[in-house]
mmCIF file of C-alpha atoms and ligand atoms in Angstrom:
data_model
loop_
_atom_site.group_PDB
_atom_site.id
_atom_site.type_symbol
_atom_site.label_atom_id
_atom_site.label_comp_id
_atom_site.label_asym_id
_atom_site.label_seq_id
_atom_site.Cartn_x
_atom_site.Cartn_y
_atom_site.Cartn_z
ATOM 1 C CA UNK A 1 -44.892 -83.267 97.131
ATOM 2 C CA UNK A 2 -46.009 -79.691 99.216
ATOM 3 C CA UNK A 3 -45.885 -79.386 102.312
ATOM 4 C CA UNK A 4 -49.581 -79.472 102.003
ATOM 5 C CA UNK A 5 -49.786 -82.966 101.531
ATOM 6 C CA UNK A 6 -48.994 -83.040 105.458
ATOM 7 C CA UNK A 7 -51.825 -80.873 106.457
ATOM 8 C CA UNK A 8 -54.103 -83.155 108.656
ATOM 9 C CA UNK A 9 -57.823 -82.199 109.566
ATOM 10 C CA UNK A 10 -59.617 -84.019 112.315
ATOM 11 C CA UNK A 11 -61.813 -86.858 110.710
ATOM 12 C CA UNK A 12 -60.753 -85.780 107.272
ATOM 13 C CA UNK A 13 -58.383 -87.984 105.247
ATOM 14 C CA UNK A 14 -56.568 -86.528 102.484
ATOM 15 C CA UNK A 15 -55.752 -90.160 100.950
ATOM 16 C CA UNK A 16 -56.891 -92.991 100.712
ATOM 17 C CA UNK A 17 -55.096 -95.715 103.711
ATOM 18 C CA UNK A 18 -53.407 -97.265 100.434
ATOM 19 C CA UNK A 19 -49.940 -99.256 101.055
ATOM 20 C CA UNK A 20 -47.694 -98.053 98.804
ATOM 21 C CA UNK A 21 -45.457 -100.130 96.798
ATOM 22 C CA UNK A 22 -42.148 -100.131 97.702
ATOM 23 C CA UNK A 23 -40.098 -97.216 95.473
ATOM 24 C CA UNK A 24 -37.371 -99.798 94.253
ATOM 25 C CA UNK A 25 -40.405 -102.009 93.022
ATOM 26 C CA UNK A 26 -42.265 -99.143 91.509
ATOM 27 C CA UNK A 27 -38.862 -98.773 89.592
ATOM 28 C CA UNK A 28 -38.222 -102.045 88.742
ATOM 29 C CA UNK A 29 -42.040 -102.470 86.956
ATOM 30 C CA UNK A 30 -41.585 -98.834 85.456
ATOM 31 C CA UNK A 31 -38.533 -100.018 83.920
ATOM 32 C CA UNK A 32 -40.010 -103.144 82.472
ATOM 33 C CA UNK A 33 -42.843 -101.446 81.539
ATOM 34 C CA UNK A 34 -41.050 -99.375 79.538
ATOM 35 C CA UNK A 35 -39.447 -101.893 77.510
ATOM 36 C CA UNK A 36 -42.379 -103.767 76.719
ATOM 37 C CA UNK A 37 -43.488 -100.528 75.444
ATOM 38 C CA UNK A 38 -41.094 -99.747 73.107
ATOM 39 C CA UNK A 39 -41.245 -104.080 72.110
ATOM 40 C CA UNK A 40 -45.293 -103.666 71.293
ATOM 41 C CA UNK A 41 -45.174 -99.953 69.921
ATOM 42 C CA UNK A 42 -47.712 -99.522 72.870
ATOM 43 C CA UNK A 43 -48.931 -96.592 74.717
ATOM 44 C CA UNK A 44 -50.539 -96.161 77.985
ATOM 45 C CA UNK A 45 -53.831 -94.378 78.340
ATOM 46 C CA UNK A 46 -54.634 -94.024 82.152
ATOM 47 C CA UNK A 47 -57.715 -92.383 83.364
ATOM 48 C CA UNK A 48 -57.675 -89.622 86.212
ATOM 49 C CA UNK A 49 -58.411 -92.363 89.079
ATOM 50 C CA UNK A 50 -55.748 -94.688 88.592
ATOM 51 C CA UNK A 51 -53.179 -95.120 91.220
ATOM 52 C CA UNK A 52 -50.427 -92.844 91.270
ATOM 53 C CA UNK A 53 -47.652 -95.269 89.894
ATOM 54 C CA UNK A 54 -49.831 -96.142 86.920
ATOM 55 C CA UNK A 55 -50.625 -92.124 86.064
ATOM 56 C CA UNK A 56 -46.351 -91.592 86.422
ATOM 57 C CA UNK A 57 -45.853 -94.550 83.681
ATOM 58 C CA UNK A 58 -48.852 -93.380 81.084
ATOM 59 C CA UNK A 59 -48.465 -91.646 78.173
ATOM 60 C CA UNK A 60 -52.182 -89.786 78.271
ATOM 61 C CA UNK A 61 -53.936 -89.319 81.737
ATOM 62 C CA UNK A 62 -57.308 -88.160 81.546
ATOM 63 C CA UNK A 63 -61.039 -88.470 81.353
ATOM 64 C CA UNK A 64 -62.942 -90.173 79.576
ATOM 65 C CA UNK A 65 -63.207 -87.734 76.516
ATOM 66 C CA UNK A 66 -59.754 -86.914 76.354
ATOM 67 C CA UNK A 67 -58.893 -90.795 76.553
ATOM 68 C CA UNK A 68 -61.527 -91.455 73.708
ATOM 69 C CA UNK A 69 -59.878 -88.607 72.043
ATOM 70 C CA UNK A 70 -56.089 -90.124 72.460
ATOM 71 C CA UNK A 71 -57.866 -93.233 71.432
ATOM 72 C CA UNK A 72 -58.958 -92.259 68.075
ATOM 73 C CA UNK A 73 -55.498 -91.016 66.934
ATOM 74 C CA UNK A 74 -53.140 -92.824 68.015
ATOM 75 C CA UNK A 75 -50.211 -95.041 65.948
ATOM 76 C CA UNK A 76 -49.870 -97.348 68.415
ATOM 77 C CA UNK A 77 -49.843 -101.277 67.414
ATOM 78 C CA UNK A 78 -51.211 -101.950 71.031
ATOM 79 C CA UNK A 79 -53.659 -99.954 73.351
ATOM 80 C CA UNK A 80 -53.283 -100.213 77.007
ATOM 81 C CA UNK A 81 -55.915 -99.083 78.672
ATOM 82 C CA UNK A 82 -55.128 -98.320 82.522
ATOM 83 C CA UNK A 83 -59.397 -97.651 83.140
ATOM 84 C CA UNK A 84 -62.131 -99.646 83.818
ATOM 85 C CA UNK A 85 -63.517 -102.201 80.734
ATOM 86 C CA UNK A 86 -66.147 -99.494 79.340
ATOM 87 C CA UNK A 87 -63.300 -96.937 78.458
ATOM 88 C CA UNK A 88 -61.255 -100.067 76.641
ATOM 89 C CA UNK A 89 -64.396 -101.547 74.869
ATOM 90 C CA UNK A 90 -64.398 -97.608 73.462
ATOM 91 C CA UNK A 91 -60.933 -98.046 72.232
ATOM 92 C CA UNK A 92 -61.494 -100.906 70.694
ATOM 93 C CA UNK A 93 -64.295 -99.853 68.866
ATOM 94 C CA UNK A 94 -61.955 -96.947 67.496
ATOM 95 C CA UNK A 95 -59.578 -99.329 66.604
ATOM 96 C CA UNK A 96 -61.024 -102.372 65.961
ATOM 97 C CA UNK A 97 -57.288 -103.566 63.999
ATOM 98 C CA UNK A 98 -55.405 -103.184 67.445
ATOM 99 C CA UNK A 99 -54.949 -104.861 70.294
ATOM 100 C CA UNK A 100 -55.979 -103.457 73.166
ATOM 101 C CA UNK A 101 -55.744 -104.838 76.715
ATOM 102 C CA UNK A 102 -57.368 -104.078 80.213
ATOM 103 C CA UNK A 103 -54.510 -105.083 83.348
ATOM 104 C CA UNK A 104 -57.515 -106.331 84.989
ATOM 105 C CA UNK A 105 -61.002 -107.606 83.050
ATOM 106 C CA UNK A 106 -63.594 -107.231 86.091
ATOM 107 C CA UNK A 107 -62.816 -103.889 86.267
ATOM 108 C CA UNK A 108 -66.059 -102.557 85.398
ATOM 109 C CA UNK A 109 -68.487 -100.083 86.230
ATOM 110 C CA UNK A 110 -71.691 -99.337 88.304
ATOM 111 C CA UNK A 111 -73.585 -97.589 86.063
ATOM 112 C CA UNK A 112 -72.707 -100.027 82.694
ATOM 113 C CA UNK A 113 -73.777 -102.461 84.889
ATOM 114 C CA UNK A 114 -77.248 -100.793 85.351
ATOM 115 C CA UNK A 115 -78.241 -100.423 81.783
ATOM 116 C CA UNK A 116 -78.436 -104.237 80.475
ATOM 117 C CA UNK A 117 -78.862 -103.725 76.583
ATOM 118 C CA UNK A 118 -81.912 -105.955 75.977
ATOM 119 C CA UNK A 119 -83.729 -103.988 78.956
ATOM 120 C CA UNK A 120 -82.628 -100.163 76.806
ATOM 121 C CA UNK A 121 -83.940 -101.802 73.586
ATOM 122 C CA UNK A 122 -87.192 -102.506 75.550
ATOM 123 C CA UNK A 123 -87.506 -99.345 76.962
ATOM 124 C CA UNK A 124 -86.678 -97.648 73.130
ATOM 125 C CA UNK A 125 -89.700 -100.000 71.654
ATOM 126 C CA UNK A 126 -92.096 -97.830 73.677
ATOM 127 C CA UNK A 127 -91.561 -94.464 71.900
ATOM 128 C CA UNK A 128 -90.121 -94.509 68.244
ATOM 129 C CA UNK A 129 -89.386 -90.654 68.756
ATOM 130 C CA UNK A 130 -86.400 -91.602 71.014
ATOM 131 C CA UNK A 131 -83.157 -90.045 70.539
ATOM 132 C CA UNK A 132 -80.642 -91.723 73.093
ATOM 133 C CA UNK A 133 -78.085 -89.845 74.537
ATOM 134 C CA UNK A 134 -75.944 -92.422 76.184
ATOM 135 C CA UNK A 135 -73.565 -91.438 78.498
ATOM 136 C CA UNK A 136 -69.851 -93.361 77.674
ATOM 137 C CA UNK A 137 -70.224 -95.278 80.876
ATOM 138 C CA UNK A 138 -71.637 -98.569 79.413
ATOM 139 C CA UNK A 139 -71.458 -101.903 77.465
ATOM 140 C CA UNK A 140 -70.589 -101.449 73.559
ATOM 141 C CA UNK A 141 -73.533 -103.260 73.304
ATOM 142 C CA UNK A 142 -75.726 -100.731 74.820
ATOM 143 C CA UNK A 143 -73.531 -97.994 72.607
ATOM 144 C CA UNK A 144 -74.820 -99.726 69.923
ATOM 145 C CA UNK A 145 -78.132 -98.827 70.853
ATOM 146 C CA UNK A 146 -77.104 -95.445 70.756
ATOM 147 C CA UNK A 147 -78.021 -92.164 68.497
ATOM 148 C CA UNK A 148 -74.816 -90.546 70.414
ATOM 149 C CA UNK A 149 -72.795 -90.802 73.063
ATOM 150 C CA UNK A 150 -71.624 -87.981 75.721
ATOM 151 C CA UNK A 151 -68.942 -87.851 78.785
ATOM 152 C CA UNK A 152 -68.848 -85.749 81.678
ATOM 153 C CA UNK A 153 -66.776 -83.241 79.725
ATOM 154 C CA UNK A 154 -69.379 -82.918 76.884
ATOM 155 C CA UNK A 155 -72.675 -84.155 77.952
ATOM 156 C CA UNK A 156 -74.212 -80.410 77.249
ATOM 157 C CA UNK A 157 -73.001 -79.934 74.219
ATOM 158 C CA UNK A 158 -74.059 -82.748 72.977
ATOM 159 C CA UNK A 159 -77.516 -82.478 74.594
ATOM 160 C CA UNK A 160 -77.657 -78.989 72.893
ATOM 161 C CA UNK A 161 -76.938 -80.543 69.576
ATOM 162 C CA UNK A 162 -79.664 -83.145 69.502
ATOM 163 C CA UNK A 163 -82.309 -82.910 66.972
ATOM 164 C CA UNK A 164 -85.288 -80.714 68.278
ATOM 165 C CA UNK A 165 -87.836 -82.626 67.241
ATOM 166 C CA UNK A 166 -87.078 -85.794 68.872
ATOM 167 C CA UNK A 167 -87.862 -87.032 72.491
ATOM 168 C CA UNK A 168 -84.477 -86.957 74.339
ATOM 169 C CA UNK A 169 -83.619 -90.653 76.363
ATOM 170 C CA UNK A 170 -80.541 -90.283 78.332
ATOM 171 C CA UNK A 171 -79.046 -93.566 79.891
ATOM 172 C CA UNK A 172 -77.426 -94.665 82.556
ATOM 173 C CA UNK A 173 -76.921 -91.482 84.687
ATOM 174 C CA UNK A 174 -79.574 -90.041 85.577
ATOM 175 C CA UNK A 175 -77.584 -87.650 88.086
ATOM 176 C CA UNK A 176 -75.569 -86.579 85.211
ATOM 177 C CA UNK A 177 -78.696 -86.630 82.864
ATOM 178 C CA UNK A 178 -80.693 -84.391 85.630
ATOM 179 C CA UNK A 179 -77.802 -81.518 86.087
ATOM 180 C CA UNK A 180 -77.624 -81.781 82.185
ATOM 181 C CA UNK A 181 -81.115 -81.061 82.261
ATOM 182 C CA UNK A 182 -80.798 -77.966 84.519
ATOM 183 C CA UNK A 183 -78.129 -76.739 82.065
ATOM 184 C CA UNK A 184 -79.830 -76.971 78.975
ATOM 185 C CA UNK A 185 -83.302 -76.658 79.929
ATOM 186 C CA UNK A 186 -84.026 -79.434 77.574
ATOM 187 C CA UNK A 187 -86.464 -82.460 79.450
ATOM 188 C CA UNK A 188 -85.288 -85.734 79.225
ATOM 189 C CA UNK A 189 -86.847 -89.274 80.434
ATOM 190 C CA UNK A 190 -83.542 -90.216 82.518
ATOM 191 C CA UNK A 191 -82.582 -94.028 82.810
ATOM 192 C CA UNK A 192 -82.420 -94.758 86.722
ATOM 193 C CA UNK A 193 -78.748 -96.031 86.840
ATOM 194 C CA UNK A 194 -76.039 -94.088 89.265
ATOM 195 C CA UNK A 195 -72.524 -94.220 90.075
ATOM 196 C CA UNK A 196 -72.232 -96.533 93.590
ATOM 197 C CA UNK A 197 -68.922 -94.369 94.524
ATOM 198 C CA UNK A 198 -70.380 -90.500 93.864
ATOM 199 C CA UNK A 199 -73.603 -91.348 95.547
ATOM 200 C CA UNK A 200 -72.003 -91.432 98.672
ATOM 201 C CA UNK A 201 -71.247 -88.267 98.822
ATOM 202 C CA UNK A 202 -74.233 -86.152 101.070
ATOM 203 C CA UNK A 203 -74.850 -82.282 101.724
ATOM 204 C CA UNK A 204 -74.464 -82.880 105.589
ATOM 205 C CA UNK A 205 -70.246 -84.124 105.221
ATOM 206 C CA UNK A 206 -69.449 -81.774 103.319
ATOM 207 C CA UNK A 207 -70.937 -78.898 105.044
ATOM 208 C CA UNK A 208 -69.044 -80.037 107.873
ATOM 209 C CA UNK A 209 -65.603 -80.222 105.654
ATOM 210 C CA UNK A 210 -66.420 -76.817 104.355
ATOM 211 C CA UNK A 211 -66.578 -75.204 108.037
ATOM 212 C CA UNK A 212 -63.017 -76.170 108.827
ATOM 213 C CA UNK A 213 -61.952 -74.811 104.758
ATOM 214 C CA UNK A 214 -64.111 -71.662 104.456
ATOM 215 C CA UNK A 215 -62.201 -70.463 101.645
ATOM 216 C CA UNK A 216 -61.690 -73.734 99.891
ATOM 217 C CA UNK A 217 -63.541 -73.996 96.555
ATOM 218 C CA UNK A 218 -65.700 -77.162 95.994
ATOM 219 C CA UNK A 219 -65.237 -78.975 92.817
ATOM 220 C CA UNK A 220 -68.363 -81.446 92.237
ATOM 221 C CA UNK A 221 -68.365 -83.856 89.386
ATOM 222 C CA UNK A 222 -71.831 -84.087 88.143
ATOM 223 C CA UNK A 223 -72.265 -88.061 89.098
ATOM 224 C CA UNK A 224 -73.053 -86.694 92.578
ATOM 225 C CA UNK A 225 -76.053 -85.839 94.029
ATOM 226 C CA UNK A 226 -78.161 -82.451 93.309
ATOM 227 C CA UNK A 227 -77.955 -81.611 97.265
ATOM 228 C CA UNK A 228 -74.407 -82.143 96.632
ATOM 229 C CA UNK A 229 -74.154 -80.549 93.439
ATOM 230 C CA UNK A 230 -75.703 -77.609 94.936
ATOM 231 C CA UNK A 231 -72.715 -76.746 97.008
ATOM 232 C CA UNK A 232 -70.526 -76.780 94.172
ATOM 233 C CA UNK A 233 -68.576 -73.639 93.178
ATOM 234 C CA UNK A 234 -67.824 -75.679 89.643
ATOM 235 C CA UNK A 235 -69.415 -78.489 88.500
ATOM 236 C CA UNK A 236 -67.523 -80.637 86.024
ATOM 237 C CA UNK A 237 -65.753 -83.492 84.505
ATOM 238 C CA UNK A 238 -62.390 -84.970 85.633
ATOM 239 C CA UNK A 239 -60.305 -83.429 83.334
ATOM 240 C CA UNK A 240 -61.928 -79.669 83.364
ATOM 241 C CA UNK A 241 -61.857 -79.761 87.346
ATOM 242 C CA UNK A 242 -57.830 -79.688 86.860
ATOM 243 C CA UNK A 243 -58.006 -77.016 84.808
ATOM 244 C CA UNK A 244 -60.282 -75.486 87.265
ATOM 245 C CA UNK A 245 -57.975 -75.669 89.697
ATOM 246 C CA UNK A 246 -54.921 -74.411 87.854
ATOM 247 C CA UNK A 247 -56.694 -71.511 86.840
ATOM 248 C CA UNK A 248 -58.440 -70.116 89.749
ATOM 249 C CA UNK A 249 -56.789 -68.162 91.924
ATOM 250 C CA UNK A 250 -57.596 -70.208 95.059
ATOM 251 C CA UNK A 251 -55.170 -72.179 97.290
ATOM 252 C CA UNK A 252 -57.594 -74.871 98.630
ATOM 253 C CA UNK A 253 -59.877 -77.199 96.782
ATOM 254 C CA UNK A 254 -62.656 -79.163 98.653
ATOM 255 C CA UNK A 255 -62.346 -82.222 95.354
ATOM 256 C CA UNK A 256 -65.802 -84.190 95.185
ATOM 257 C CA UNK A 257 -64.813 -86.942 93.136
ATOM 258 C CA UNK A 258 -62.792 -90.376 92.893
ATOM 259 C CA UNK A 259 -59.863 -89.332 95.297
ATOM 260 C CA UNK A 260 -56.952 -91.014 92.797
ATOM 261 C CA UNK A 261 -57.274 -87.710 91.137
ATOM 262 C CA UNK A 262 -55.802 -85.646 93.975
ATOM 263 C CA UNK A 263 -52.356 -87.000 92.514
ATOM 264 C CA UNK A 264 -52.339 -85.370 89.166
ATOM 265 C CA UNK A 265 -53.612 -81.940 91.104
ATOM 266 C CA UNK A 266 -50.884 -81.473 93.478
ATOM 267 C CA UNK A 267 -48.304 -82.623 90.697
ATOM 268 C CA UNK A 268 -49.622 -80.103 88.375
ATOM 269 C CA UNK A 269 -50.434 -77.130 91.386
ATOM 270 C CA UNK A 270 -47.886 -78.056 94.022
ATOM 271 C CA UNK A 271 -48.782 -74.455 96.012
ATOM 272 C CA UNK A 272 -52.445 -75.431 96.608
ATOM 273 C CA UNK A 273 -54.237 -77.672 98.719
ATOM 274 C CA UNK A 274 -56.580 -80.478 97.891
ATOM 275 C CA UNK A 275 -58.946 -82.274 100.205
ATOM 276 C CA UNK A 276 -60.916 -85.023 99.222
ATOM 277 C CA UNK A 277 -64.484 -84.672 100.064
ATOM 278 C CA UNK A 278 -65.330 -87.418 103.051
ATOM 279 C CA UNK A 279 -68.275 -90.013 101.800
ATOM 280 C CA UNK A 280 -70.750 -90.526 104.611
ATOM 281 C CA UNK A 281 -69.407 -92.690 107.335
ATOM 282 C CA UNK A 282 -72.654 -95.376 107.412
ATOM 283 C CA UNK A 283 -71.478 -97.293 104.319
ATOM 284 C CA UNK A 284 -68.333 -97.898 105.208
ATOM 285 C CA UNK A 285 -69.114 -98.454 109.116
ATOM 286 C CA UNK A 286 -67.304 -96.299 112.090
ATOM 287 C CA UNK A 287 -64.479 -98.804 111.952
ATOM 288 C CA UNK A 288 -63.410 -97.839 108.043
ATOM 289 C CA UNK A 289 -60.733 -95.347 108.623
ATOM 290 C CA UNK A 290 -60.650 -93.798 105.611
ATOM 291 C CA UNK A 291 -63.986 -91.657 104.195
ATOM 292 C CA UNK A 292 -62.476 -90.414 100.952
ATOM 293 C CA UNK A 293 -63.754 -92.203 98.022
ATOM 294 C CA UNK A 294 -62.352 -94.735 95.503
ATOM 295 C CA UNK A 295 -64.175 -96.361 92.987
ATOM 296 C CA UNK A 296 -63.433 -100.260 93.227
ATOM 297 C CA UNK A 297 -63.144 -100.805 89.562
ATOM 298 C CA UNK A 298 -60.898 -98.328 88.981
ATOM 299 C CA UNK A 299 -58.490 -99.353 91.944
ATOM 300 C CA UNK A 300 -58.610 -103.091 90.881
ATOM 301 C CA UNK A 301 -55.701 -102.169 88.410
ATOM 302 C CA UNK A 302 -52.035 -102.517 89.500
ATOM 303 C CA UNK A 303 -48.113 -102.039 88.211
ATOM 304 C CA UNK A 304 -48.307 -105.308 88.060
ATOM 305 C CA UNK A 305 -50.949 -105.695 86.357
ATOM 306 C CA UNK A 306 -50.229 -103.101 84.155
ATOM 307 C CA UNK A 307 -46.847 -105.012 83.253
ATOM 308 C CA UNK A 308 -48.346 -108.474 82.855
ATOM 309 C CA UNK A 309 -51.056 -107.649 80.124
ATOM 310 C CA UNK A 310 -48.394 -106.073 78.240
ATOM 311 C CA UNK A 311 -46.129 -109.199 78.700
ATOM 312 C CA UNK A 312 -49.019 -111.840 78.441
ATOM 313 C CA UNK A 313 -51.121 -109.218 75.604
ATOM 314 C CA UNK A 314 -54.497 -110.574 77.834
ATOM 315 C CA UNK A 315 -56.616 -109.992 79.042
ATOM 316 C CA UNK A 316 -57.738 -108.246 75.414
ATOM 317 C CA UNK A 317 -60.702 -106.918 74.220
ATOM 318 C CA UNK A 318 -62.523 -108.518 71.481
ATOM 319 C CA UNK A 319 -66.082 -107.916 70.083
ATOM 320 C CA UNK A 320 -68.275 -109.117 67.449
ATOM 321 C CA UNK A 321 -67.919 -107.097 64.343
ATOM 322 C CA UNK A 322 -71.594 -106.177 63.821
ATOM 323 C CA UNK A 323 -71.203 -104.088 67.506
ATOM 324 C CA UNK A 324 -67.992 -102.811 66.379
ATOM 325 C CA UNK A 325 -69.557 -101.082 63.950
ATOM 326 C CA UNK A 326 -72.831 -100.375 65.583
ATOM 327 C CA UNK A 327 -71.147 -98.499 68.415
ATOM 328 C CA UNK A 328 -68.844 -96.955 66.499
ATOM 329 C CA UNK A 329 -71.073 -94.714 64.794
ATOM 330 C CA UNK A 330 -72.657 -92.825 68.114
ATOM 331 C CA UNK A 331 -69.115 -92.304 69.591
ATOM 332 C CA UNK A 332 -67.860 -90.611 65.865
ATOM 333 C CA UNK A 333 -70.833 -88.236 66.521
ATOM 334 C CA UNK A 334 -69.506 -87.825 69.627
ATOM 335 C CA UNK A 335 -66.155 -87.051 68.882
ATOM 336 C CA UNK A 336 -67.389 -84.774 66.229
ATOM 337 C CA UNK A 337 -69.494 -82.921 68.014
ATOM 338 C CA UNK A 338 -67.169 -82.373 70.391
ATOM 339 C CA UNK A 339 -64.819 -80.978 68.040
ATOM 340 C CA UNK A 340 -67.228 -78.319 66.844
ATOM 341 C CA UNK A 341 -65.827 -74.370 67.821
HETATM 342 P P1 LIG B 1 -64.660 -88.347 83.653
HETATM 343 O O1 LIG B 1 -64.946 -88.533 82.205
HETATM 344 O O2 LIG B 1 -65.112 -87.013 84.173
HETATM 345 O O3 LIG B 1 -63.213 -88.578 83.959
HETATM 346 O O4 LIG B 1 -65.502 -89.395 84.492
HETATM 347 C C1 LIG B 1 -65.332 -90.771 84.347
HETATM 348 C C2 LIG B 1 -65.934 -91.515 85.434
HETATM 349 O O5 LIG B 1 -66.033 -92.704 85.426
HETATM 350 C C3 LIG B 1 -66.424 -90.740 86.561
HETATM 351 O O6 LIG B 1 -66.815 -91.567 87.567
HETATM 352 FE FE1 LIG B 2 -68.135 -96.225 87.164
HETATM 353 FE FE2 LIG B 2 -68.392 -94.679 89.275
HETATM 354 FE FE3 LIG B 2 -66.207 -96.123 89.007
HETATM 355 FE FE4 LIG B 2 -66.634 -94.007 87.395
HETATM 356 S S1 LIG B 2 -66.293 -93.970 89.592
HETATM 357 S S2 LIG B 2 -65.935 -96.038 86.775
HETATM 358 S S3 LIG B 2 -68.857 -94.101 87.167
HETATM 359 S S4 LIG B 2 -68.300 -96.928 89.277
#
């Protein structure tokens, strides 16, 4: 790791106050891991907030598109999905002849949580000139209520391909759905569901961060806030605020996002600096030490965990076959879409 990594800033916390594993049990896991791999024909997709020894053992880190994307093409017998349960629903639904498994099943999600299905399919009975734009973060049952669904890394595109004639719906984000707005200029009615973990990040912290970095860059994912959003120098998805970062000619990054992805950053740009963004300090209470964020879900996955679904092939996703192929339609649209020049 830099040297940056032992750059301290008072009241700012670079990581999370995580114990880590021991390194001889990191190695020991890694190694049966591995087997187990090569016994299933599995691979590993992790997303960008896992912890670092999970992200070191996958075969695909990434966001949500590019894990969708892995999804779709891969050989594998067996999916292991290193995410929260949304991201290995999706899987599933791609490959509804595998097995795919989740290290830990309540991993879920604020924002599926926030769109129930029968309470979408109420809201789409109102106005039969609905086209729903659904971002990924939800139940395959509420994909299945879908026209199309979007990530972070493709949400305007995908708003810019939708049929002109047709009133846009665009569930559960509707911080996402409001920046996509801005973008495309297209309205939208915006389902009110949020992610817990970005929310917490206000204007006034990271003003305050951005005084003691005046030439650090902020990177915003577009979860957060508009009074957040409106400090950003980029504003993108997991996966495109790496590339960000490689690219740019800057040395330190003010990251406002899940802070698990600080690990992939300084192993892919070990010269530069990266600083989580603080969340504000009356959630957690003055007696929290550490203000960067992690998303729950995401950090309720372990090596261990990892190791026993692969051993025990559980917990495993399974869905009735009339979703399966329900959802599976808005996500091809998706993925095509996406694929477009
Ligand atoms: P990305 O697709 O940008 O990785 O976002 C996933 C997510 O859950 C963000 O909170
Ligand atoms: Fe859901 Fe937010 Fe966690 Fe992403 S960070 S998985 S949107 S709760």
């Amino acid at each position: 790791m830099a040297d940056s990594s032992l750059l301290t800033i008072p009241g700012v916390d670079r990581f999370p106050l995580r114990k880590p594993l021991p390194r001889a049990h990191i190695d020991t896991l890694s190694r049966d891991i591995f087997v187990l791999k090569k016994q299933l024909n599995a691979v590993i997709l992790a997303h960008n907030y896992q912890v670092p020894e999970i992200q070191d053992i996958a075969d695909f880190v990434g966001d949500s598109l590019g894990l969708s994307q892995q999804a779709a093409k891969t050989s594998a017998d067996v999916i292991v999905f290193a995410g929260v349960h949304f991201m290995a629903e999706t899987a599933k639904i791609l490959n509804p002849g595998k097995i795919v498994v989740l290290p830990d099943k309540n991993a879920g999600c604020s924002l599926e949580e926030s769109c129930p299905a029968a309470k979408l399919a109420a809201l789409q009975r109102t106005n039969s000139n609905f086209w729903t734009i659904t971002y990924i973060n939800c139940s395959a049952e509420v994909k299945a209520l879908s026209d199309v669904i979007c990530t972070s890394g493709n949400a305007v595109k995908i708003v810019e391909a939708a049929p002109k004639d047709r009133d846009l719906l665009f569930v559960p984000d509707e911080n996402l759905g409001a920046w996509v707005q801005e973008q495309t200029g297209r309205p939208m009615t915006l389902w009110r569901g949020n992610c817990y973990a970005h929310v917490e990040f206000r204007r006034e912290s990271l003003l305050r961060l951005r005084e003691q970095l005046p030439d650090a860059k902020i990177i915003v994912h577009p979860e957060s806030l508009r009074e957040v959003r409106d400090l950003a120098d980029a504003i993108c998805s997991t996966e495109k605020m790496i590339t960000y970062c490689k690219s740019s000619p800057a040395k330190q990054f003010i990251i406002v996002t899940e802070s698990g992805i600080l690990h992939r950053m300084q192993k892919e740009c070990p010269d530069k600096q990266f600083f989580c963004a603080p969340v504000i300090d009356v959630m957690r209470g003055p007696t929290d030490p550490c203000h960067c964020s992690e998303c729950k879900y995401m950090k309720m996955n372990t090596l261990e965990k990892v190791r026993d679904c692969m051993k025990q092939l559980a917990p495993r996703i399974e869905l009735p076959v009339h979703i399966l192929q329900r959802a599976r339609l808005p996500i091809e649209r998706m993925l095509e879409i996406s694929a477009r020049a």
